[in-house]
mmCIF file of C-alpha atoms in Angstrom:
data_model
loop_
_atom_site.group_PDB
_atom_site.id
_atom_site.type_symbol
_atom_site.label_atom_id
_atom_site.label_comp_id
_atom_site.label_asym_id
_atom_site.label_seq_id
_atom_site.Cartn_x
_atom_site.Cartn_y
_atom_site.Cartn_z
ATOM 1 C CA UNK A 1 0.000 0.000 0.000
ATOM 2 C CA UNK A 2 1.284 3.423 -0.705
ATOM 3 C CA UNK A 3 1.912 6.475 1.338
ATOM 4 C CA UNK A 4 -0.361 8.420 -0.469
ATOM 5 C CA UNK A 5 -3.316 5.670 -0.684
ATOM 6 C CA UNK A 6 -2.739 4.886 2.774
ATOM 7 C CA UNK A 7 -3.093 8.550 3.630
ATOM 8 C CA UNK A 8 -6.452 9.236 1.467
ATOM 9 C CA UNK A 9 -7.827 6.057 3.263
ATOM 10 C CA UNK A 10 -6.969 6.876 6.798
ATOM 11 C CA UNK A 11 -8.517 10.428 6.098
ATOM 12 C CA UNK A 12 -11.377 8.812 4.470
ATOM 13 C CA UNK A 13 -12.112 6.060 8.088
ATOM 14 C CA UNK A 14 -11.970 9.464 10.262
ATOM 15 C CA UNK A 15 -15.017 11.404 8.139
ATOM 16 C CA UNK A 16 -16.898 7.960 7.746
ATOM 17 C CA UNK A 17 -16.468 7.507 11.824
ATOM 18 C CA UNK A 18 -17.620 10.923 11.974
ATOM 19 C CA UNK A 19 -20.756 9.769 10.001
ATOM 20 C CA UNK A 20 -19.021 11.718 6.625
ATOM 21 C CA UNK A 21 -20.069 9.971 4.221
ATOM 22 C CA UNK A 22 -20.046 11.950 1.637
ATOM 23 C CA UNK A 23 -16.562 13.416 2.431
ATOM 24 C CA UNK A 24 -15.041 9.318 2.721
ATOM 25 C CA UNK A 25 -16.833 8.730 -0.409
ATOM 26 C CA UNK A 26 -14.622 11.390 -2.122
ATOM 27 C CA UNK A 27 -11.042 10.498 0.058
ATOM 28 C CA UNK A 28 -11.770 7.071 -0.726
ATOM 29 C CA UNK A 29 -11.847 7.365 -4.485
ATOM 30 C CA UNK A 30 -8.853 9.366 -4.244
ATOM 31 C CA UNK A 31 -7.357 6.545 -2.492
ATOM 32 C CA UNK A 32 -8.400 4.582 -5.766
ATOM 33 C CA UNK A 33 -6.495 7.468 -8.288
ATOM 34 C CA UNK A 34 -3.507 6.702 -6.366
ATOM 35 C CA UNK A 35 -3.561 2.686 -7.165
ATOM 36 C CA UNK A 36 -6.704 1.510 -8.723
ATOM 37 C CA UNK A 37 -6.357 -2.285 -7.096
ATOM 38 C CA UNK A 38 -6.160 -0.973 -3.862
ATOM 39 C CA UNK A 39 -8.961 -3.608 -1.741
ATOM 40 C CA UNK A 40 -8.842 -1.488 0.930
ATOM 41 C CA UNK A 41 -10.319 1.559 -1.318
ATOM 42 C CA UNK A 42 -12.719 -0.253 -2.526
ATOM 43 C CA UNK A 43 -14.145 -2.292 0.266
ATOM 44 C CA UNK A 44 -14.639 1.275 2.037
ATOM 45 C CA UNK A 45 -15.651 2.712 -0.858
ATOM 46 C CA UNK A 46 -18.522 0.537 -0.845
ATOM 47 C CA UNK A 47 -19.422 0.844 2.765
ATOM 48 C CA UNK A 48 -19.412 4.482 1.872
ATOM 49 C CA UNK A 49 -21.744 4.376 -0.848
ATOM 50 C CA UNK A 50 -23.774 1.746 1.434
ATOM 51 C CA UNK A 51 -24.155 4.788 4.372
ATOM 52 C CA UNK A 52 -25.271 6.883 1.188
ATOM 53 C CA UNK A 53 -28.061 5.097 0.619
ATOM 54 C CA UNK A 54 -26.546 4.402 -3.078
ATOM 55 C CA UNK A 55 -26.965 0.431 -2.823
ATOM 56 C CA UNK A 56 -27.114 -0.599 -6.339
ATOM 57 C CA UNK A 57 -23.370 1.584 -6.553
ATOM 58 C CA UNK A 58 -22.449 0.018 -3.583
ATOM 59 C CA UNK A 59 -23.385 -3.437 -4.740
ATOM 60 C CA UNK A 60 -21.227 -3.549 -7.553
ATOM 61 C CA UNK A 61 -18.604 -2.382 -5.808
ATOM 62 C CA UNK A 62 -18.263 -5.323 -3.755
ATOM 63 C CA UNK A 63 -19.578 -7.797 -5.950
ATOM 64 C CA UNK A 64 -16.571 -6.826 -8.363
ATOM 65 C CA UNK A 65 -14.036 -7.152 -5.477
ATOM 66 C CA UNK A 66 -15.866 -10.777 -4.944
ATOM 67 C CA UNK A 67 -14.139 -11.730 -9.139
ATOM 68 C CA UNK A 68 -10.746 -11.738 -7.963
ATOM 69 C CA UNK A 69 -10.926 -12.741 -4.265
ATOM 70 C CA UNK A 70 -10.034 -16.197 -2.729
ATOM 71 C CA UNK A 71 -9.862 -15.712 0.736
ATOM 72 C CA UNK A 72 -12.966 -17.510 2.170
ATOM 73 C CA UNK A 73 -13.075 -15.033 5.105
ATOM 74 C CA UNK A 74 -13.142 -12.000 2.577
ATOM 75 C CA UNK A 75 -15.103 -13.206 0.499
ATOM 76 C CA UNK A 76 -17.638 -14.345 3.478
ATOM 77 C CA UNK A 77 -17.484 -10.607 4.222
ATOM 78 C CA UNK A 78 -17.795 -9.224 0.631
ATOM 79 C CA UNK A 79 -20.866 -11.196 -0.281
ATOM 80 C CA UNK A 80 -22.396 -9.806 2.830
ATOM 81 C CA UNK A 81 -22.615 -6.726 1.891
ATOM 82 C CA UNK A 82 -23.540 -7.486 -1.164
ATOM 83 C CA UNK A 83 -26.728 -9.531 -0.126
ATOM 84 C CA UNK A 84 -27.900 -6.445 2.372
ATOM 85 C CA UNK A 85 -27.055 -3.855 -0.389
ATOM 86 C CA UNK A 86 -29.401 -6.064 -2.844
ATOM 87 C CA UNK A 87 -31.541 -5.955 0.201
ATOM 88 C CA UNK A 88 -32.307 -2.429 0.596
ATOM 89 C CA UNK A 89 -32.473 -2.013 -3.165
ATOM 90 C CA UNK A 90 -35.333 -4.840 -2.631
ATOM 91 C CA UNK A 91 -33.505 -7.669 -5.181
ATOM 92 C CA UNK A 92 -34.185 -9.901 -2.895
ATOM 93 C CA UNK A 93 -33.618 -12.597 -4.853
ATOM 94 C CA UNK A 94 -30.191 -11.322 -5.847
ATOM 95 C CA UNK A 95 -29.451 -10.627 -2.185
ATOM 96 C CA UNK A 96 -31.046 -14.165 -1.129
ATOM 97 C CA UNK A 97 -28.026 -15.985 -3.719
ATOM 98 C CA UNK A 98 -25.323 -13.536 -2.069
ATOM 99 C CA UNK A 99 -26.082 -14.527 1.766
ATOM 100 C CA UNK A 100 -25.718 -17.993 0.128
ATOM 101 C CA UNK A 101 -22.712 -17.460 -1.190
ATOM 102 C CA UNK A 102 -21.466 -15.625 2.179
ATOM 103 C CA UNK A 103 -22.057 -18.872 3.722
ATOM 104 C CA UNK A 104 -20.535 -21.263 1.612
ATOM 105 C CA UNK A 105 -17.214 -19.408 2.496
ATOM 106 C CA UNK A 106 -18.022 -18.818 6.004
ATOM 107 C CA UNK A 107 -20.731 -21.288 7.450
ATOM 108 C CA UNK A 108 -20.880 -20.266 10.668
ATOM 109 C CA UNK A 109 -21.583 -16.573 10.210
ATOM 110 C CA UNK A 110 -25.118 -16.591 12.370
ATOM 111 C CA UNK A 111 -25.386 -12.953 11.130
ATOM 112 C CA UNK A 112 -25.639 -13.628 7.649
ATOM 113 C CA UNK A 113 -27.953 -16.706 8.599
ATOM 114 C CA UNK A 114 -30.535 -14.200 9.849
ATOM 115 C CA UNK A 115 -30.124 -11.887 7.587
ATOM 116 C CA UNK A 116 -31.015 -14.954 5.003
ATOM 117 C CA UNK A 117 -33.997 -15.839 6.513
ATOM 118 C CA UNK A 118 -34.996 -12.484 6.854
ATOM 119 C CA UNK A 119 -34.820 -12.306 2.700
ATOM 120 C CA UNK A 120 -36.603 -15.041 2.529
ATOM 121 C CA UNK A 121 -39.300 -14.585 4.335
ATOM 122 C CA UNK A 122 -39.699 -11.232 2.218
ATOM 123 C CA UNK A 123 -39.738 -13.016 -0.917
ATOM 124 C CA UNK A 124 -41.900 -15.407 0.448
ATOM 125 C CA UNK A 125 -44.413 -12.384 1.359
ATOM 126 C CA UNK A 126 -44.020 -11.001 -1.697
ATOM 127 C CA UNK A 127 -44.996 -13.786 -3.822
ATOM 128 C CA UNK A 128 -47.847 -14.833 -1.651
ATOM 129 C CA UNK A 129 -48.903 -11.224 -2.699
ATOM 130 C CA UNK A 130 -48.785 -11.257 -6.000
ATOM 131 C CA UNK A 131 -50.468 -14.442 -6.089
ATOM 132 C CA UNK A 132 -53.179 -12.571 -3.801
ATOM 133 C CA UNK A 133 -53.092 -9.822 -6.374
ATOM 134 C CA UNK A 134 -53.474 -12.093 -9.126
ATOM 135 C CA UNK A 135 -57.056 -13.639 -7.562
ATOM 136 C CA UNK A 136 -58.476 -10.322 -6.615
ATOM 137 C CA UNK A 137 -58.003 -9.187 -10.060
ATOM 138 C CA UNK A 138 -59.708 -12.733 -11.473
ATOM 139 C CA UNK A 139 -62.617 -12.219 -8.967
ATOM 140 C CA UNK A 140 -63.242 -8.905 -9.902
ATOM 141 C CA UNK A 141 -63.105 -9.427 -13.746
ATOM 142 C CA UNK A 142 -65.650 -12.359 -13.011
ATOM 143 C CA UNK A 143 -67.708 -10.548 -11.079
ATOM 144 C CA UNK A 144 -68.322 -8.013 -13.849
ATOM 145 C CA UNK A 145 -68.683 -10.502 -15.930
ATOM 146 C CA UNK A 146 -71.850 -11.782 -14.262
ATOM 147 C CA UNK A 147 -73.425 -8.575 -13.303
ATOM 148 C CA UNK A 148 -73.559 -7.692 -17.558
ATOM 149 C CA UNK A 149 -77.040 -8.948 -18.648
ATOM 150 C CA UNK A 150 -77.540 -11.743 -21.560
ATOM 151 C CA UNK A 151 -79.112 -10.512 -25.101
ATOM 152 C CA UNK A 152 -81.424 -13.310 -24.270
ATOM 153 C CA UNK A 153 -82.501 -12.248 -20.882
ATOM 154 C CA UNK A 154 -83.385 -9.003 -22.372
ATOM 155 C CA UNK A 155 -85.350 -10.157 -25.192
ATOM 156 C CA UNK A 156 -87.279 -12.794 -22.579
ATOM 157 C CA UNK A 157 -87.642 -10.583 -19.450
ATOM 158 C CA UNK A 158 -87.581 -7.003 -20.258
ATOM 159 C CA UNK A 159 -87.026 -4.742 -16.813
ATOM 160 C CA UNK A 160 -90.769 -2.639 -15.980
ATOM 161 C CA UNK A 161 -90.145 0.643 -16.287
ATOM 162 C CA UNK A 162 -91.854 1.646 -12.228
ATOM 163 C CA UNK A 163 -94.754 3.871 -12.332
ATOM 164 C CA UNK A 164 -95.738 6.885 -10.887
ATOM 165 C CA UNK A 165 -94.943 6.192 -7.350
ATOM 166 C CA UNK A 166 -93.000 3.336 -7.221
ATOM 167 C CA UNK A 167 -89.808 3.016 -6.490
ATOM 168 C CA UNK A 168 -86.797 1.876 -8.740
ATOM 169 C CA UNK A 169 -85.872 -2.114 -8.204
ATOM 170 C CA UNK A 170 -84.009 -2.502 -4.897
ATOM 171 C CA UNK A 171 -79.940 -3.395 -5.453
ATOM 172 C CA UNK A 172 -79.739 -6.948 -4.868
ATOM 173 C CA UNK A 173 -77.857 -7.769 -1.539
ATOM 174 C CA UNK A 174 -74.716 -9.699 -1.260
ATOM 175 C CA UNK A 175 -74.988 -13.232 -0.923
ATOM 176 C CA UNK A 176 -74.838 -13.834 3.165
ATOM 177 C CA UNK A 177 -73.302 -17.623 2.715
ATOM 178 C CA UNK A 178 -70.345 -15.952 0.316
ATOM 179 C CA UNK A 179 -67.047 -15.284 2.632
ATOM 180 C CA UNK A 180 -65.869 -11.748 3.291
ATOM 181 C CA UNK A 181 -62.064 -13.669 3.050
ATOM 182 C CA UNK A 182 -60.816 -16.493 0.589
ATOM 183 C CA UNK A 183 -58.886 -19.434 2.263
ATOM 184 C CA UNK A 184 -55.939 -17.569 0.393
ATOM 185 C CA UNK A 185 -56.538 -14.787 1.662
ATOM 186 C CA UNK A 186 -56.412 -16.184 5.672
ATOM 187 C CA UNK A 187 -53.777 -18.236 4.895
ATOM 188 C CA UNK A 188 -51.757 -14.928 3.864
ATOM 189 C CA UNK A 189 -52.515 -13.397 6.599
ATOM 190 C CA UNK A 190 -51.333 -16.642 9.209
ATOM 191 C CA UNK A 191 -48.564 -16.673 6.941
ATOM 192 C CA UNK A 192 -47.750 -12.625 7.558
ATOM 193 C CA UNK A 193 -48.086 -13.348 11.181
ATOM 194 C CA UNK A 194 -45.636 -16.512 11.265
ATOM 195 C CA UNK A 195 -43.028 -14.808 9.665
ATOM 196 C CA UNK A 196 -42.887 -11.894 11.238
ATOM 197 C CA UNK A 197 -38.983 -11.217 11.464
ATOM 198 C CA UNK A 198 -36.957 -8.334 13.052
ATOM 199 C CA UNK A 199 -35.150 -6.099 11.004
ATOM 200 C CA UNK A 200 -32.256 -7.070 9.333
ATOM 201 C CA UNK A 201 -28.868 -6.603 10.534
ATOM 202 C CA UNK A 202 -27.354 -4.541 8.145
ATOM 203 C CA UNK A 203 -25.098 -2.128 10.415
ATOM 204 C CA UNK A 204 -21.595 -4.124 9.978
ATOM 205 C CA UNK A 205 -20.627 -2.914 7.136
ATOM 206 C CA UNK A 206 -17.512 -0.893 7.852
ATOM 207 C CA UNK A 207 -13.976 -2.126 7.598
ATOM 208 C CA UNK A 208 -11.277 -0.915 9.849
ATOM 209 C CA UNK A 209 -7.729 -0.310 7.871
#
């Protein structure tokens, strides 16, 4: 490591302790002018773009540090991050196959464990909703469907046109017998409730150089 990178990093861990982010962002990329393969510039790089809120950046940031990398315990850390800047982003599919990977290098990480679970469950939600989405939409296009009259009906049973003093026909009721909730939609809801998960831990992201 040069003097130079090793300076711009140094400056750039005081202003992200200081909660800088921004500013490390900036010393940090310097770091990078000085020698472009530095792993140290770009791991906090990343965790700098990560504070930022600027996951997709800061995802492929560290998933192109994870291309040349062998170290299992490195790379354990690496696709980490990568699976909770996927998660934020909400590519939690992408961020599901990184914790994977995370673990296959380091199996006894129980942080990454939870934060897998955690992605899973989401996805899990997720579908579940879109398959919920999905039927509401089906019931609804039936249900029009069945409220538009037949040419036949109208031609066999045209409607009396009320006279003076009566009232208009009364709007027919809902059917008492038909459920305000599909099975689906309970068993979303118990499903909701099961998997109820705290938040993911997603504050380890720095790296001391």
């Amino acid at each position: 490591m040069g003097q130079a990178e090793r300076k711009f990093i140094r400056q750039g861990n005081k202003e992200y302790k200081d909660e800088k982010f921004d500013e490390s962002e900036l010393l940090y990329r310097r770091a990078l002018d000085k020698d472009n393969e530095s792993y140290a510039g770009e791991f906090n790089l990343g965790d700098a773009l990560y504070k930022q809120e600027k996951f997709e950046d800061a995802a492929r940031n560290f998933e192109e540090l994870t291309e040349n990398e062998e170290d299992p315990i490195k790379l354990s850390q690496l696709y980490h991050n990568l699976g909770n800047s996927h998660l934020q982003a909400n590519k939690l599919e992408e961020s599901i196959e990184a914790y994977k990977n995370a673990l296959r290098n380091n199996p006894s990480d129980e942080e990454t464990r939870h934060n897998l679970a955690f992605a899973q469950s989401m996805l899990q939600q997720q579908q579940q909703q879109q398959q919920q989405d999905q039927q509401d939409q089906q019931d609804q296009e039936n249900e029009e469907e069945s409220q538009e009259p037949r040419d036949d009906q109208d031609e066999q049973q045209p409607t009396p046109t009320p006279s003076a003093g009566q009232g208009a026909a009364p709007t027919p009721t809902p059917d008492p017998n038909q459920p305000l909730f599909s099975a689906l939609e309970r068993a979303e809801a118990e499903a909701r409730e099961a998997m109820r998960s705290p938040t993911p831990q997603v504050g380890k992201v720095e790296k001391d150089w």
